């Protein structure tokens, strides 16, 4: 029965039940007892409560609490010859109580149940609108599984996903001090008497219980913190609530960053459960403000200190830092003393001062460092080319003179306002051509010429009319302002183009690295081409000297000392650059290239290790399977041979002696086949099979391969007029013999094995057809792997026949595949290429 809500915007929708979880810090703390006590309280308030399933584990106090509660019968589940009891979900759904008490949320159900896990059964009840109260221990939470194993040495096989418990409507922590829990255990209140001593000395050691208790508290604290964050967001509370110490460190990518991070870590370590967060603000123009390599080093430092690194985008750095701190409910912001000089500090307040002004209730910790107040000298290089700068200076000097001559000739036509506008236009032109300083010079020269030649009284640097003085003053200010704006726009445009080019180059490198396409040699070549260098070499330290791992260019440097620039890849490798002198602004991209080279080298190393591990794993698996199989399958024929030889030493009748000789021959042949298969597998794995291909007929191959099989076991249907095939007759004979042997063994009494051949396209397809039980589709992928018997319990082979057949077929250029036989069974197909392909044949 599904109960709808009584009203509200979601009226008419099925109500989802509420989940209450009693979380135990360790077994025996009393979570089941607390759950049943809750059931009695709800029952006393008139709530319809039933017990779906409770495990008392022989604890009398727990069992006593079941009295007076309605307990639903359990479902009987047969399993491996015995009968087990499980939660009867259908019975609970049919009963449709308001609240169901269900113990041990992480329990694994008996195979064949509605769901594999009990927590999935609980989800069905919640979806039906039934409230559920359940229990789980902290060691059963999926995310804590590895931590619990490291603490206790016990791997928990029954786990529940964290989100199931974390999303519960209510979580009650059931806890006991470790000493009290050990006393309960010693008094026999948890386990039977014969289990007490072992439990106290193993799982329930004092250190284990203390660590489990701390795990439970920290996990629950994270859940509470999530609830607090949701509450503040829902109620639009922006002011920080100091529920947990959170230290935000503002880093700029400068040299003081390491000092700030370590200071912030020390502050965070003063209180248990504190968090360290580093934040770097990117300007909204998207242009990089700090070297990526430095930020990457500071990111690694934060992670090593147990914190997290965050990057945010903001127009104003102090505001962005404070907004981030408020968003994470920080209690303290750590900033560094400004590196600006005192003069710049007087003109504009530092970021640290502005952060303190904006922080409000958040504490701000100002940290001094070696670079504090040392000043940051910025050398602003013009983004314009040298020819444009020269043209700008020439225009700045000669342009006003030429314009003055032109206006002097038109003195009777134009007035002072027009002359001012023309000089202003000339200043803008100079700014566009040559930048800021030529435009400033052009404005000053224009001011002097306007004053001398066109402002009354002319011929002197005096101005009679105040209005003209104001016009000239405005002209200079406007000219300087326009020139400054034009210069800044030109710089920003050049920086944007440069940043886009850098981003495009790095994105291309990153894509190729992530896709695994680029090698170290390719990256070195790309680095040389991107920066038009003469040579680039990747060097690795080898003893006292250096070894060249990859190089590109005419004469690459053989050691860092002979290079014009050196980039560090890691502790052992560097990039040596030769050619033109690179500007400092290129270091950022160069460092990124060096990082990508390091990633490629690390990727190659990991790939080589993975390949080596794969080969070793495969070899180890083969060796293990070989030892397991050989220990049985070789011993059987050897024992038969030994028994037959011992029997021949006795005085036997001729008939009995003949039987023993036949048995001896059969066991010897079997042993010979086993050893041949093992030798063939070894030769295939070591690549020592050397086929000799020649044109031959199937008549030379198939009949000899069928010798040794009893009469009527194999039916041969190979036409005599088939064309010649190109193969190694001896190896292909082994392929056919193994396939027929495998088919005969599996066919049993189902009928003879049929061997046929026909021309198909550019080859001859040889079919080995049996009508045995066949192979299920899900196992066909393992058909040609070594030591795979796939249901064969005859014990007459190692499971190498098909693996050897596939390897030998590949060696001679044939293709081996399998398909189902119509009506049941398995058909093996061997496609052998023709010696001379027929004209017009379709492959």
mmCIF file of C-alpha atoms in Angstrom, residues 34 152 160 181:
data_model
loop_
_atom_site.group_PDB
_atom_site.id
_atom_site.type_symbol
_atom_site.label_atom_id
_atom_site.label_comp_id
_atom_site.label_asym_id
_atom_site.label_seq_id
_atom_site.Cartn_x
_atom_site.Cartn_y
_atom_site.Cartn_z
ATOM 1 C CA UNK A 34 18.842 1.223 20.700
ATOM 2 C CA UNK A 152 42.133 -4.225 12.263
ATOM 3 C CA UNK A 160 27.010 -0.685 2.007
ATOM 4 C CA UNK A 181 33.062 -1.983 25.319
#
